[in-house]
Short mmCIF file of C-alpha atoms in Angstrom, two decimals:
data_model
loop_
_atom_site.label_atom_id
_atom_site.label_comp_id
_atom_site.label_asym_id
_atom_site.label_seq_id
_atom_site.Cartn_x
_atom_site.Cartn_y
_atom_site.Cartn_z
CA UNK A 1 41.17 49.40 134.09
CA UNK A 2 39.66 47.41 131.25
CA UNK A 3 41.04 47.84 127.73
CA UNK A 4 39.09 48.32 124.53
CA UNK A 5 40.86 48.25 121.19
CA UNK A 6 39.79 49.29 117.71
CA UNK A 7 41.07 48.27 114.34
CA UNK A 8 42.04 49.88 112.11
CA UNK A 9 43.14 53.11 113.74
CA UNK A 10 42.74 54.93 110.45
CA UNK A 11 41.42 54.01 107.04
CA UNK A 12 41.13 55.77 103.71
CA UNK A 13 38.73 54.39 101.15
CA UNK A 14 37.10 55.32 97.87
CA UNK A 15 33.55 56.49 97.67
CA UNK A 16 31.13 53.60 97.22
CA UNK A 17 33.20 51.00 99.04
CA UNK A 18 32.44 49.41 102.39
CA UNK A 19 34.63 49.65 105.45
CA UNK A 20 34.59 47.42 108.51
CA UNK A 21 35.73 48.66 111.91
CA UNK A 22 36.37 46.25 114.76
CA UNK A 23 35.93 46.94 118.46
CA UNK A 24 37.36 44.44 120.92
CA UNK A 25 37.28 44.19 124.68
CA UNK A 26 40.68 42.75 125.46
CA UNK A 27 40.42 41.60 129.04
CA UNK A 28 36.73 41.43 129.75
CA UNK A 29 33.49 40.29 128.21
CA UNK A 30 31.06 42.91 127.03
CA UNK A 31 27.47 42.01 126.36
CA UNK A 32 26.87 45.60 125.35
CA UNK A 33 29.04 47.91 123.29
CA UNK A 34 28.29 51.38 121.98
CA UNK A 35 29.27 53.10 118.75
CA UNK A 36 29.83 56.83 118.52
CA UNK A 37 30.70 59.19 115.70
CA UNK A 38 32.58 62.43 116.11
CA UNK A 39 32.98 65.12 113.47
CA UNK A 40 35.84 67.63 113.71
CA UNK A 41 35.52 69.98 116.68
CA UNK A 42 32.22 68.41 117.59
CA UNK A 43 31.18 66.20 120.47
CA UNK A 44 30.60 62.46 120.37
CA UNK A 45 27.24 61.41 119.04
CA UNK A 46 25.85 58.01 119.98
CA UNK A 47 25.00 56.02 116.88
CA UNK A 48 23.88 52.68 118.21
CA UNK A 49 23.93 50.19 121.02
CA UNK A 50 25.35 46.82 120.10
CA UNK A 51 24.05 43.80 121.99
CA UNK A 52 25.74 40.42 121.84
CA UNK A 53 23.56 37.89 120.07
CA UNK A 54 20.81 40.29 119.09
CA UNK A 55 20.12 43.20 116.79
CA UNK A 56 21.64 46.56 117.47
CA UNK A 57 19.54 49.47 118.62
CA UNK A 58 20.06 52.58 116.53
CA UNK A 59 19.65 56.17 117.60
CA UNK A 60 17.19 58.35 115.75
CA UNK A 61 18.51 59.52 112.40
CA UNK A 62 21.12 56.77 112.05
CA UNK A 63 20.51 54.51 109.04
CA UNK A 64 20.72 50.90 110.11
CA UNK A 65 21.18 49.67 106.54
CA UNK A 66 24.14 51.95 106.07
CA UNK A 67 25.85 51.33 109.38
CA UNK A 68 25.74 47.59 109.92
CA UNK A 69 26.57 46.42 113.42
CA UNK A 70 27.39 42.86 114.34
CA UNK A 71 28.12 41.75 117.89
CA UNK A 72 28.92 38.10 117.31
CA UNK A 73 30.85 37.41 120.48
CA UNK A 74 31.29 38.81 123.96
CA UNK A 75 34.56 40.46 123.00
CA UNK A 76 33.93 41.74 119.49
CA UNK A 77 31.56 44.17 117.83
CA UNK A 78 31.96 45.36 114.25
CA UNK A 79 30.65 48.43 112.49
CA UNK A 80 30.49 48.29 108.70
CA UNK A 81 29.99 51.52 106.83
CA UNK A 82 28.40 50.42 103.57
CA UNK A 83 28.70 52.36 100.33
CA UNK A 84 30.73 55.01 102.07
CA UNK A 85 30.55 58.61 100.90
CA UNK A 86 32.71 61.61 101.78
CA UNK A 87 30.14 62.80 104.31
CA UNK A 88 30.75 59.58 106.26
CA UNK A 89 34.29 60.72 106.93
CA UNK A 90 34.52 60.94 110.68
CA UNK A 91 36.11 59.63 113.86
CA UNK A 92 34.33 56.46 114.99
CA UNK A 93 34.66 55.40 118.63
CA UNK A 94 33.34 52.38 120.46
CA UNK A 95 32.88 51.80 124.15
CA UNK A 96 32.07 48.85 126.38
CA UNK A 97 30.87 48.37 129.90
CA UNK A 98 29.89 48.52 132.59
CA UNK A 99 31.67 45.74 134.38
CA UNK A 100 30.66 44.27 137.68
CA UNK A 101 33.62 45.78 139.46
CA UNK A 102 33.48 49.05 137.55
CA UNK A 103 29.77 49.30 137.24
CA UNK A 104 29.72 53.03 136.75
CA UNK A 105 32.27 53.25 133.96
CA UNK A 106 32.34 53.01 130.22
CA UNK A 107 35.66 52.07 128.62
CA UNK A 108 36.38 53.68 125.30
CA UNK A 109 38.43 52.50 122.38
CA UNK A 110 41.09 54.73 120.81
CA UNK A 111 38.91 55.52 117.81
CA UNK A 112 39.09 54.93 114.06
CA UNK A 113 39.62 57.81 111.66
CA UNK A 114 37.70 57.16 108.43
CA UNK A 115 38.40 59.26 105.37
CA UNK A 116 36.27 58.66 102.28
CA UNK A 117 37.68 60.10 99.08
CA UNK B 1 18.42 63.14 130.52
CA UNK B 2 19.59 66.12 132.48
CA UNK B 3 21.39 68.66 130.35
CA UNK B 4 24.77 70.08 131.28
CA UNK B 5 26.33 73.45 130.53
CA UNK B 6 30.07 74.04 130.48
CA UNK B 7 32.28 76.90 129.39
CA UNK B 8 33.59 76.39 125.89
CA UNK B 9 37.22 76.87 126.81
CA UNK B 10 39.56 77.57 129.69
CA UNK B 11 43.26 77.85 130.20
CA UNK B 12 45.52 77.17 133.11
CA UNK B 13 49.19 77.51 133.94
CA UNK B 14 51.17 74.33 134.38
CA UNK B 15 51.45 73.34 138.02
CA UNK B 16 48.39 75.31 139.06
CA UNK B 17 44.98 73.92 139.87
CA UNK B 18 42.47 73.76 137.03
CA UNK B 19 38.87 74.23 138.15
CA UNK B 20 36.32 73.24 135.53
CA UNK B 21 32.70 74.16 136.28
CA UNK B 22 29.55 72.43 135.11
CA UNK B 23 25.90 73.33 135.51
CA UNK B 24 23.28 70.60 135.61
CA UNK B 25 20.28 72.33 137.12
CA UNK B 26 17.75 69.75 135.89
CA UNK B 27 19.55 66.74 137.35
CA UNK B 28 17.23 64.25 138.99
CA UNK B 29 17.79 62.59 142.30
CA UNK B 30 19.19 59.30 141.03
CA UNK B 31 21.44 60.69 138.32
CA UNK B 32 25.19 60.73 138.74
CA UNK B 33 27.59 63.40 137.52
CA UNK B 34 30.41 61.99 135.43
CA UNK B 35 33.53 63.54 134.04
CA UNK B 36 35.41 62.24 131.04
CA UNK B 37 38.15 63.82 129.03
CA UNK B 38 39.30 63.40 125.45
CA UNK B 39 42.78 64.15 124.33
CA UNK B 40 42.98 65.08 120.68
CA UNK B 41 42.23 62.16 118.32
CA UNK B 42 41.87 59.66 121.14
CA UNK B 43 38.92 57.97 122.79
CA UNK B 44 37.41 59.50 125.94
CA UNK B 45 38.92 58.62 129.29
CA UNK B 46 36.95 58.26 132.50
CA UNK B 47 38.04 60.65 135.24
CA UNK B 48 35.63 60.57 138.14
CA UNK B 49 31.97 60.46 139.08
CA UNK B 50 29.77 61.36 142.05
CA UNK B 51 26.20 61.52 143.29
CA UNK B 52 26.07 63.86 146.28
CA UNK B 53 29.34 63.78 148.14
CA UNK B 54 32.62 65.22 147.02
CA UNK B 55 34.91 62.64 145.51
CA UNK B 56 38.65 62.36 145.02
CA UNK B 57 40.84 59.91 143.17
CA UNK B 58 44.35 59.85 141.79
CA UNK B 59 43.37 62.01 138.84
CA UNK B 60 41.06 64.66 140.20
CA UNK B 61 38.55 65.89 142.76
CA UNK B 62 34.87 66.44 142.16
CA UNK B 63 32.97 69.02 144.18
CA UNK B 64 29.17 68.84 143.93
CA UNK B 65 27.04 71.61 145.38
CA UNK B 66 24.54 70.73 148.06
CA UNK B 67 21.58 71.30 145.73
CA UNK B 68 23.39 69.20 143.06
CA UNK B 69 22.72 71.80 140.41
CA UNK B 70 26.36 72.33 139.66
CA UNK B 71 29.75 70.75 140.13
CA UNK B 72 33.43 71.51 139.70
CA UNK B 73 36.17 69.21 138.52
CA UNK B 74 39.53 70.06 140.05
CA UNK B 75 42.86 68.99 138.60
CA UNK B 76 45.09 69.94 141.54
CA UNK B 77 48.38 70.32 139.67
CA UNK B 78 47.72 70.60 135.97
CA UNK B 79 50.36 69.38 133.53
CA UNK B 80 50.72 69.93 129.80
CA UNK B 81 49.35 66.44 129.27
CA UNK B 82 46.08 67.49 130.86
CA UNK B 83 45.31 69.59 127.78
CA UNK B 84 42.09 68.02 126.51
CA UNK B 85 38.36 68.47 126.12
CA UNK B 86 36.59 67.76 129.41
CA UNK B 87 33.05 66.49 129.36
CA UNK B 88 30.64 66.78 132.25
CA UNK B 89 27.73 64.44 131.70
CA UNK B 90 24.77 62.97 133.47
CA UNK B 91 24.11 59.34 132.84
CA UNK B 92 21.39 58.01 130.62
CA UNK B 93 20.32 54.59 131.71
CA UNK B 94 19.49 51.90 129.17
CA UNK B 95 18.54 48.42 130.30
CA UNK B 96 20.92 48.48 133.22
CA UNK B 97 23.83 49.85 131.22
CA UNK B 98 24.90 53.41 131.52
CA UNK B 99 25.41 55.36 128.32
CA UNK B 100 27.28 58.65 128.59
CA UNK B 101 25.66 61.34 126.47
CA UNK B 102 28.25 63.95 125.57
CA UNK B 103 27.73 67.69 125.30
CA UNK B 104 30.30 70.08 123.83
CA UNK B 105 32.63 69.99 126.80
CA UNK B 106 35.30 72.44 127.91
CA UNK B 107 38.53 72.68 125.99
CA UNK B 108 41.24 73.06 128.62
CA UNK B 109 44.61 74.32 127.51
CA UNK B 110 47.44 74.02 130.00
CA UNK B 111 50.30 76.34 129.15
CA UNK B 112 53.89 76.40 130.41
#
């Protein structure tokens, strides 16, 4: 199957700083990627849809100025958490797909654990 | 999107079959049933999907009732590594892409 990577796998930052998380499709091109957030013992919540070459589409309640998404190439989408606060501490997961030969699947990255002190 | 209902948790003995149920009584005719699982602190992993017919792959089998209002994921010989949260979802379509919308899932614990 296709592989999606994320970097970093975990990050600890101070309150007020910005953190960038990368999502890469390693062996395929992804015109669309998705960003999710998951709090402890909770399910994944879709934050936004990232489209290559255009603005991201955010889900209701997600602040676009706080969670900046850039999808500059067909293999890379970035999520920047600006002016992070402790309540932004969470597990952030990206996904990409579908592919022509796996048109019914989404491929997920391993996630990034963000801790804001 | 059709909503799904799953038991919060289940347990299973290693080597036995794990049968995970899911209710999706409001599913519409062109919506697929998907199963993903998430091992602790990892990204979700695709397992299987189906529309009407029962499906089987190297990981699992999916049994969908004739009225499509419920389904069961079967792990035929569960191992300790199958301990995970299992999500039954119905696809949300967005511009040709399919976005899984996750509910709470079932936490499956496989014990020795």
